[in-house]
Short mmCIF file of C-alpha atoms in Angstrom, two decimals:
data_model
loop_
_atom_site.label_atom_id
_atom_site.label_comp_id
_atom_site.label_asym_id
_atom_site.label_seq_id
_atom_site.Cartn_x
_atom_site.Cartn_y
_atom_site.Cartn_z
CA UNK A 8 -40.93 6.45 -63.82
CA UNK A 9 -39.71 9.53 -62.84
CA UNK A 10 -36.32 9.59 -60.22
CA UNK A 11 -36.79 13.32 -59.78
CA UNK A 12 -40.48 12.86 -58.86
CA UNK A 13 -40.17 9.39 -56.65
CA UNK A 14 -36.87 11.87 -54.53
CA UNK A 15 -39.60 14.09 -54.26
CA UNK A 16 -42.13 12.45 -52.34
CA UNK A 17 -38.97 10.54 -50.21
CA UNK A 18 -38.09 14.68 -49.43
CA UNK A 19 -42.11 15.43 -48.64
CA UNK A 20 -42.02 12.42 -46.42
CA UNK A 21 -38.79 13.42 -44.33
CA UNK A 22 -40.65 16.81 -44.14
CA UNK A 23 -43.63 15.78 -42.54
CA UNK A 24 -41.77 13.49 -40.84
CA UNK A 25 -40.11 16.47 -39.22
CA UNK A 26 -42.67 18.30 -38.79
CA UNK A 27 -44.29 15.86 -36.66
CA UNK A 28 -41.29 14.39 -34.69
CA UNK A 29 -41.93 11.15 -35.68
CA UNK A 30 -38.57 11.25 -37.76
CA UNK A 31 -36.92 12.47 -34.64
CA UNK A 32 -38.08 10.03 -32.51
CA UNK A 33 -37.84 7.08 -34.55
CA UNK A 34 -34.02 7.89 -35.47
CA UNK A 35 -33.29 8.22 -31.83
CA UNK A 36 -35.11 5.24 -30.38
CA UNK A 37 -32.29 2.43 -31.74
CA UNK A 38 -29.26 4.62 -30.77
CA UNK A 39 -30.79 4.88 -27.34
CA UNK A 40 -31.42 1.20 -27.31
CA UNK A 41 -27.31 0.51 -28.79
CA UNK A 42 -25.93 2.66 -25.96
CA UNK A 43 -28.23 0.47 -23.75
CA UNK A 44 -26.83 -2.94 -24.71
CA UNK A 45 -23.55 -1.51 -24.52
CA UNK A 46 -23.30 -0.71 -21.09
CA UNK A 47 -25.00 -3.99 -19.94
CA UNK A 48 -22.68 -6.06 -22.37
CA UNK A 49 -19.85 -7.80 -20.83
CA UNK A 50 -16.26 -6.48 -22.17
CA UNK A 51 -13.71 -8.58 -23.04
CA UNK A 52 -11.87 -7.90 -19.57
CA UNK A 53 -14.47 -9.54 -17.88
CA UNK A 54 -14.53 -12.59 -20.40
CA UNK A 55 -10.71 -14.03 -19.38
CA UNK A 56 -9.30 -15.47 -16.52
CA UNK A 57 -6.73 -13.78 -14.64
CA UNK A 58 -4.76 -15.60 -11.74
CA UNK A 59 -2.13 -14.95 -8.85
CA UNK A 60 0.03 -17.40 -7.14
CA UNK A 61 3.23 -17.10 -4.62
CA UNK A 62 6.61 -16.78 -6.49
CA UNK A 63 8.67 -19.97 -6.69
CA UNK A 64 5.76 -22.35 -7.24
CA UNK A 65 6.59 -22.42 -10.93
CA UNK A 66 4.71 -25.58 -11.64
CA UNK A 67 1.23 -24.23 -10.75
CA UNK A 68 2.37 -21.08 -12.52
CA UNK A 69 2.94 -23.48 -15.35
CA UNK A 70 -0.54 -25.05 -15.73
CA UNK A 71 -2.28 -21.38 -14.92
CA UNK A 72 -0.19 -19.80 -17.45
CA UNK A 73 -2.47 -21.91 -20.38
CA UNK A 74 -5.54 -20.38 -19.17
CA UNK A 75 -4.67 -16.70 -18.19
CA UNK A 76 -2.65 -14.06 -17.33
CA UNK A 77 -1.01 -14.81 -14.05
CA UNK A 78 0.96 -12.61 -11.76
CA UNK A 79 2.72 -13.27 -8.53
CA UNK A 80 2.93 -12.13 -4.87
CA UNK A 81 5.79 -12.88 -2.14
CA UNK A 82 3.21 -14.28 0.30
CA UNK A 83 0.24 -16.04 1.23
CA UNK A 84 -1.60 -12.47 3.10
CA UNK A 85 0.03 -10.50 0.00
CA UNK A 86 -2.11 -12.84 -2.46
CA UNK A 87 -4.80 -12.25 0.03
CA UNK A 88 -4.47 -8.68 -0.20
CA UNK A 89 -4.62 -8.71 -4.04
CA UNK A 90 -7.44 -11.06 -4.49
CA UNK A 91 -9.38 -8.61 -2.56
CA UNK A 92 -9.19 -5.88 -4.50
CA UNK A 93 -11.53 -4.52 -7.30
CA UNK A 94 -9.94 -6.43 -10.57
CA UNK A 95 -11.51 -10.27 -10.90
CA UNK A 96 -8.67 -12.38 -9.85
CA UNK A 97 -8.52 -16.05 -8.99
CA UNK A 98 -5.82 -17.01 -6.23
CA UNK A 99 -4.53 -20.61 -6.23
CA UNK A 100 -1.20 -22.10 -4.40
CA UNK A 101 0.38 -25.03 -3.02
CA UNK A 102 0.80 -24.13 1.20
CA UNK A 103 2.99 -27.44 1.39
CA UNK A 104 0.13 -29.91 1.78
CA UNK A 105 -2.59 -29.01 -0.13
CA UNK A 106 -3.63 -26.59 -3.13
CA UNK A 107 -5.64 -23.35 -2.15
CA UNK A 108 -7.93 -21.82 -3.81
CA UNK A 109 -8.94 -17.76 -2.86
CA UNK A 110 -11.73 -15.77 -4.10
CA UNK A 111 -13.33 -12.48 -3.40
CA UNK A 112 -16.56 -13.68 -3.46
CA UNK A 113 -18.46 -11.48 -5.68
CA UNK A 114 -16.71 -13.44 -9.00
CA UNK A 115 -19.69 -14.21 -11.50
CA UNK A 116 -20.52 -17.84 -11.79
CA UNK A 117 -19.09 -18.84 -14.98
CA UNK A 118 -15.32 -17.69 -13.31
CA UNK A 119 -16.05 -19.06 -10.04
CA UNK A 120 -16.86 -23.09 -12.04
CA UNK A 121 -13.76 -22.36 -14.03
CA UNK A 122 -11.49 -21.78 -11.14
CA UNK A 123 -12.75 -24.73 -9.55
CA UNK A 124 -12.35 -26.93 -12.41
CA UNK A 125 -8.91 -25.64 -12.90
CA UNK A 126 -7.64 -26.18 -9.01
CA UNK A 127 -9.44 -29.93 -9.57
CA UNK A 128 -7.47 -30.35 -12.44
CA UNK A 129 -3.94 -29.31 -10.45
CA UNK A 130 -5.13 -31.31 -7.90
CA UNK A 131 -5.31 -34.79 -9.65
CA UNK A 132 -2.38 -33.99 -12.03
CA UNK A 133 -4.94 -34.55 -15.13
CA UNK A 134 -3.31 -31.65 -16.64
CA UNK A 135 -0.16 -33.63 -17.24
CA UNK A 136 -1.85 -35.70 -19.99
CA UNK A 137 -3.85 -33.10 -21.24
CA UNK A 138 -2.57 -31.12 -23.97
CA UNK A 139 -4.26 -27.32 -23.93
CA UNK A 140 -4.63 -25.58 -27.49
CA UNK A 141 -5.78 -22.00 -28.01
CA UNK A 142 -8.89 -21.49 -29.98
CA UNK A 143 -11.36 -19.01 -30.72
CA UNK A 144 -13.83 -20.84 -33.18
CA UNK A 145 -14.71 -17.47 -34.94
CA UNK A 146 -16.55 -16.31 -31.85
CA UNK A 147 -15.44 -12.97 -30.51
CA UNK A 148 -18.17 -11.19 -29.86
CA UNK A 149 -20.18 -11.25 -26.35
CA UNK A 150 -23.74 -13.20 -26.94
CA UNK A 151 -25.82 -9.97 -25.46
CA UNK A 152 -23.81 -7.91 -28.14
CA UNK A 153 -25.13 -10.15 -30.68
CA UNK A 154 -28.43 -9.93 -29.33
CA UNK A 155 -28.90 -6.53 -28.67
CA UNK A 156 -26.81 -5.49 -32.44
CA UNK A 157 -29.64 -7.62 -34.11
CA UNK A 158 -32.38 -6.10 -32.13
CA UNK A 159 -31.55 -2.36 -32.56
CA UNK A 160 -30.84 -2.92 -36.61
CA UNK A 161 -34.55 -5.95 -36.70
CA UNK A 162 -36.71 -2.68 -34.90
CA UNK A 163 -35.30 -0.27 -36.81
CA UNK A 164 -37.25 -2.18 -39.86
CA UNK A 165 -40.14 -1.87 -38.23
CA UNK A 166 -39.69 1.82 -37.11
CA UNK A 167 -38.79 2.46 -40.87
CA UNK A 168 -42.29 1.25 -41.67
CA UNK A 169 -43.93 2.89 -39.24
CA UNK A 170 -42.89 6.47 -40.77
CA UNK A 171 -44.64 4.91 -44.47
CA UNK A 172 -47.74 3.51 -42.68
CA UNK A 173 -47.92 6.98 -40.52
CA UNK A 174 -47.34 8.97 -43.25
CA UNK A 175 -49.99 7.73 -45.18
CA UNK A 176 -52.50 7.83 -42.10
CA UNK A 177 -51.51 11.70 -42.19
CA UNK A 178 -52.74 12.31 -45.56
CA UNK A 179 -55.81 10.06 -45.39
CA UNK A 180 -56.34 12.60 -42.74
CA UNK A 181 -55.71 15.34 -44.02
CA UNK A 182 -57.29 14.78 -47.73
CA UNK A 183 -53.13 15.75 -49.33
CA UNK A 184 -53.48 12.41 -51.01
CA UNK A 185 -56.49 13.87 -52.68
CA UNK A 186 -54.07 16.76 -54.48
CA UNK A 187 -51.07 14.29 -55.37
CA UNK A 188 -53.97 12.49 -57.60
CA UNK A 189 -54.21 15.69 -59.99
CA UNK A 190 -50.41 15.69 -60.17
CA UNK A 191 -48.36 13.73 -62.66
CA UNK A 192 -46.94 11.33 -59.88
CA UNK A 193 -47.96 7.56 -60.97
CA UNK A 194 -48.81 4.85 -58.07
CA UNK A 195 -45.54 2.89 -58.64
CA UNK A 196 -44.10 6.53 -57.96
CA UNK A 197 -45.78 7.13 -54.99
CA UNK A 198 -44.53 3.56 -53.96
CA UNK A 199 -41.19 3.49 -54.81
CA UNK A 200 -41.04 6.97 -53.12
CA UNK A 201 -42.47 6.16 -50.21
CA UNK A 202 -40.34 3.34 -49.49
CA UNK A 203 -37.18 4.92 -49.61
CA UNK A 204 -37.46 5.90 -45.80
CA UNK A 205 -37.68 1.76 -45.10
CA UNK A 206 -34.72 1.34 -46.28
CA UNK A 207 -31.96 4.27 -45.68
CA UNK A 208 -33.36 4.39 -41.94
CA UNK A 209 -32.23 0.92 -40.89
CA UNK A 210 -29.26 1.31 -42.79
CA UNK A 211 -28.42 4.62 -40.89
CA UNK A 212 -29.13 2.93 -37.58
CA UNK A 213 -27.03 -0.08 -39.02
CA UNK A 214 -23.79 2.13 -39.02
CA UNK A 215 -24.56 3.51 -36.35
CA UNK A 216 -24.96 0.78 -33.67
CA UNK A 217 -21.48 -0.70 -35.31
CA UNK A 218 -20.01 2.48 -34.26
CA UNK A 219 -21.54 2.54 -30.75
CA UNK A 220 -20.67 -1.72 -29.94
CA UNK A 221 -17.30 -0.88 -31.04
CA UNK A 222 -17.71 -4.67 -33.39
CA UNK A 223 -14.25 -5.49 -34.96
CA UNK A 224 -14.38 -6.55 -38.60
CA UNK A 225 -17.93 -6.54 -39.23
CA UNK A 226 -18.49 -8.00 -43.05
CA UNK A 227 -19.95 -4.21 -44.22
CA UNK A 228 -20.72 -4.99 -47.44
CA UNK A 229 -22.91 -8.29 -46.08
CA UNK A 230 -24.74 -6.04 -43.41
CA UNK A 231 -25.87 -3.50 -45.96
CA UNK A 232 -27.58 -6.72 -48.32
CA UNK A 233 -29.40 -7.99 -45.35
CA UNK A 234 -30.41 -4.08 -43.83
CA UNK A 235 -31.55 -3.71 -47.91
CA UNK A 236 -33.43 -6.95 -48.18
CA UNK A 237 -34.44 -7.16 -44.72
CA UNK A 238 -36.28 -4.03 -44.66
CA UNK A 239 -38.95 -4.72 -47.25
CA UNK A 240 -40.99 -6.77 -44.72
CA UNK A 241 -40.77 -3.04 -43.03
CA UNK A 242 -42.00 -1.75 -45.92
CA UNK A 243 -44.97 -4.12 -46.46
CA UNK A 244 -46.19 -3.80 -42.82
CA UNK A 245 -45.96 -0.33 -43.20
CA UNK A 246 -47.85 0.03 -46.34
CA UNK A 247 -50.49 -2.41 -44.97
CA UNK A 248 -50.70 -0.05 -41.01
CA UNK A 249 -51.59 2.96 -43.24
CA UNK A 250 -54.25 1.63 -45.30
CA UNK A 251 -55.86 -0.43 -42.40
CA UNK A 252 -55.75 1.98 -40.04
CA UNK A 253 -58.33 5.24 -40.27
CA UNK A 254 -56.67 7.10 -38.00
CA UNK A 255 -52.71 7.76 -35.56
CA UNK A 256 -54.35 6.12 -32.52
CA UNK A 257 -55.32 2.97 -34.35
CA UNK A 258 -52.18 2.71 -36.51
CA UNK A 259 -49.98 2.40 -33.36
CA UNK A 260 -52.36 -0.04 -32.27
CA UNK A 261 -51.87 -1.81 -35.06
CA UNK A 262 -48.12 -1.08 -35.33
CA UNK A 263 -47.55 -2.38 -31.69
CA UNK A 264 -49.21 -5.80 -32.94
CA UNK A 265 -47.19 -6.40 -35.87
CA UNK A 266 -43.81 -5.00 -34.44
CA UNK A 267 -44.51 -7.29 -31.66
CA UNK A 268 -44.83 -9.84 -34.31
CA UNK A 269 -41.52 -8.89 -36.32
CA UNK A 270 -39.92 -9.15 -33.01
CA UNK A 271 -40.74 -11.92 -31.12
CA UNK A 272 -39.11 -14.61 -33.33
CA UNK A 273 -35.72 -12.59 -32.40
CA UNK A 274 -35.88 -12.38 -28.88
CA UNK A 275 -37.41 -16.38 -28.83
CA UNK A 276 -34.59 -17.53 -30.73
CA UNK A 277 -31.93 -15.89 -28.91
CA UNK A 278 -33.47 -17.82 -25.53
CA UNK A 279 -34.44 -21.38 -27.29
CA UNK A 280 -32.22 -24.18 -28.18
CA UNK A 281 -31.18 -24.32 -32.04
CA UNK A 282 -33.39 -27.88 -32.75
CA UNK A 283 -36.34 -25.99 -31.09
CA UNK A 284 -35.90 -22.83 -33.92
CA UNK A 285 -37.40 -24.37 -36.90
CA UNK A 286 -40.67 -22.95 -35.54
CA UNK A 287 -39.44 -19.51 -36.63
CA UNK A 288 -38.37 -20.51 -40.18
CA UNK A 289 -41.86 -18.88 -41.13
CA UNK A 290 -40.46 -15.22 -40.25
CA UNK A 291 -38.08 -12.75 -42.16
CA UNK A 292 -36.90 -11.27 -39.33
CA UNK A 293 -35.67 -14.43 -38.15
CA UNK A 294 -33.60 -15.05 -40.51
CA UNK A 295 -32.55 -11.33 -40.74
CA UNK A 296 -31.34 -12.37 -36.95
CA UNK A 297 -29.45 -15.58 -38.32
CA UNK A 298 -27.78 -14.04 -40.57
CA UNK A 299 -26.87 -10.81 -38.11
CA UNK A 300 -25.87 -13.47 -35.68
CA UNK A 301 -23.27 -14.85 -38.10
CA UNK A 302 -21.76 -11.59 -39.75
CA UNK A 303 -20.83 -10.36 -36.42
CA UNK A 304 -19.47 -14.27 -34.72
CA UNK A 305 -17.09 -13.85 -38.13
CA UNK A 306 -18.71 -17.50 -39.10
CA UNK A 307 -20.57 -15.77 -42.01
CA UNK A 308 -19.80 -17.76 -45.47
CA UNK A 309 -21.20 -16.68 -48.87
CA UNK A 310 -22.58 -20.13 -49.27
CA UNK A 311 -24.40 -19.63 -45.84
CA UNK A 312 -25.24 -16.20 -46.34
CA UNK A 313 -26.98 -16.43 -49.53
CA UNK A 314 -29.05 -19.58 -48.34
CA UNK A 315 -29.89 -16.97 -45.63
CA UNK A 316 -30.95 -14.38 -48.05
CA UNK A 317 -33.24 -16.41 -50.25
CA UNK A 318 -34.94 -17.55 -47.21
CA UNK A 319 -35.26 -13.33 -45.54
CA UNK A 320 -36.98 -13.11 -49.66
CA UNK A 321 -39.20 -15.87 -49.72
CA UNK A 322 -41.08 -15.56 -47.05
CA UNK A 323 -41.22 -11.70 -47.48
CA UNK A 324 -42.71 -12.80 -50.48
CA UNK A 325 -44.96 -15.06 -49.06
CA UNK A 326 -46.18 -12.36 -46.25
CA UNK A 327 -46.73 -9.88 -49.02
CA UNK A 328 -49.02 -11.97 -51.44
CA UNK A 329 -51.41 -12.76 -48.11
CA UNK A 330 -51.06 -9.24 -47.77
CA UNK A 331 -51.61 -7.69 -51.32
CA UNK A 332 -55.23 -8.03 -51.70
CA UNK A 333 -55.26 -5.92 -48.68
CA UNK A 334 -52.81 -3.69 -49.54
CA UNK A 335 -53.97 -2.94 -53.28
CA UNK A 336 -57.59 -2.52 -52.01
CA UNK A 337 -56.43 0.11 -49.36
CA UNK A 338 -54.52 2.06 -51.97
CA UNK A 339 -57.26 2.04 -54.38
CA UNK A 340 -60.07 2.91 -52.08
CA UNK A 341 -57.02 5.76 -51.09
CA UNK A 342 -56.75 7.30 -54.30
CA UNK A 343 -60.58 7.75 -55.10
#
């Protein structure tokens, strides 16, 4: 094989690509998505607890002091007053015969529980036999961050694919393919070629949305193996849209099918419980998700990872030898 000649056809795709905006759009589409999840992810700010109690009561400021930041006012109105205004805080004191608790009212669930179970917990004294240790069990990243990281990188597989499959709807079209035949360019050529654009486009969008969600020590060199491996089941859908499909309108038929397909494991196993996911152990992009999932909650380990791996492989595999007869037949009938 030829590396000048299989660059070639990767620089005749992004050309076309170009030429039709398909390129354009598809590198666009995940960065619009990343700036998406970003502004509907939770920040870190809005993850802690922050409380305010009346100076001297040193004992509640004590037992607060284990679960947040705590500041104090002179008064009873003056805690009032700060509880009111646009920073989450939780206001608890002791008024001499009972503890109070003050909130704004517009505190989201989860804080408005906690504070509860906190004043219940100065209430009853259980937090004298309690002893409160600080631990983050690898887990620093918001769950819709983690979500929406590993569907912007899991679509970008299948948008990577759709520029092969489209691209070779373009020149069934157009007879080109008919002209490559009389040139020196071999099929494996033409394949390896052609599937350079599956990979480098999910590993640009990759970088990207790491940049955008602002992730602290993301495991690079483990997100480019999965981006790699993961995006050959991009690759083989793609292949297999442009020599089903006869023409555009009935390759994004068929593309909207099968990214549906490539996608729905992801967005399943993000909602069902863990015991319920074994259903999806069928799919590569579910496993492309696990693994996501546990590069960017830091609980990633090479043991884990490379179970992870084999798994994305073998049932890429699997997909591709239901698909090959397919697949070979389309190219064949292609190249005539």
């Amino acid at each position: 094989m030829s590396l000048k000649r299989i660059f070639n056809i990767f620089r005749i795709d992004v050309v076309n690509g170009s030429r039709d905006k398909i390129v354009i759009y598809i590198l666009l589409t995940p960065i619009i998505f990343s700036f998406f999840f970003r502004v509907i992810a939770p920040g870190f700010q809005t993850l802690s607890l922050n409380f305010v109690t009346i100076s001297g009561q040193e004992e509640t400021a004590e037992i607060l002091n284990k679960f947040g930041d705590i500041e104090f006012t002179v008064s009873e109105a003056e805690l009032k007053e700060r509880v009111e205004e646009a920073t989450d805080v939780i206001g608890i004191y002791y008024d001499g015969e009972s503890f109070n608790l003050v909130l704004q009212g517009n505190e989201s669930k989860e804080i408005e529980e906690a504070a509860k179970l906190i004043l219940s917990g100065i209430q009853f004294e259980v937090w004298r036999s309690l002893e409160v240790e600080e631990s983050n069990k690898g887990r620093f990243v918001p769950p819709i961050t983690v979500f929406g990281f590993s569907f912007v990188v899991i679509i970008s597989f299948v948008l990577g694919g759709m520029v092969i499959g489209f691209n070779i709807i373009e020149e069934k079209e157009s007879g080109a393919m008919r002209a490559l035949m009389v040139t020196p360019i071999t099929k494996n050529e033409l394949i390896f070629g052609r599937s350079i654009m599956g990979i480098v486009i999910p590993l640009f969008h990759a970088l990207v949305a790491t940049l955008i969600f602002d992730i602290p020590s993301i495991d690079y060199l483990k997100l480019m193996i999965v981006c790699v491996v993961s995006s050959m089941i991009g690759i083989v859908f793609g292949f297999l849209i442009g020599v089903v499909s006869s023409s555009q309108m009935s390759g994004i038929a068929n593309m909207k099918i099968s990214g549906w397909l490539l996608l729905m494991p992801v967005m399943l196993a993000f909602i069902l419980p863990e015991r319920a996911q074994w259903i999806f152990f069928w799919s590569p992009t579910y496993w492309s998700f696990v693994a996501l999932r546990d590069i960017l909650n830091l609980s990633s380990k090479w043991s884990g990872f490379a179970f992870q791996i084999f798994w994305i492989c073998l049932t890429t595999a699997i997909l591709f030898l239901l698909m090959k007869s397919k697949i070979k037949r389309g190219l064949q009938t292609y190249q005539n």
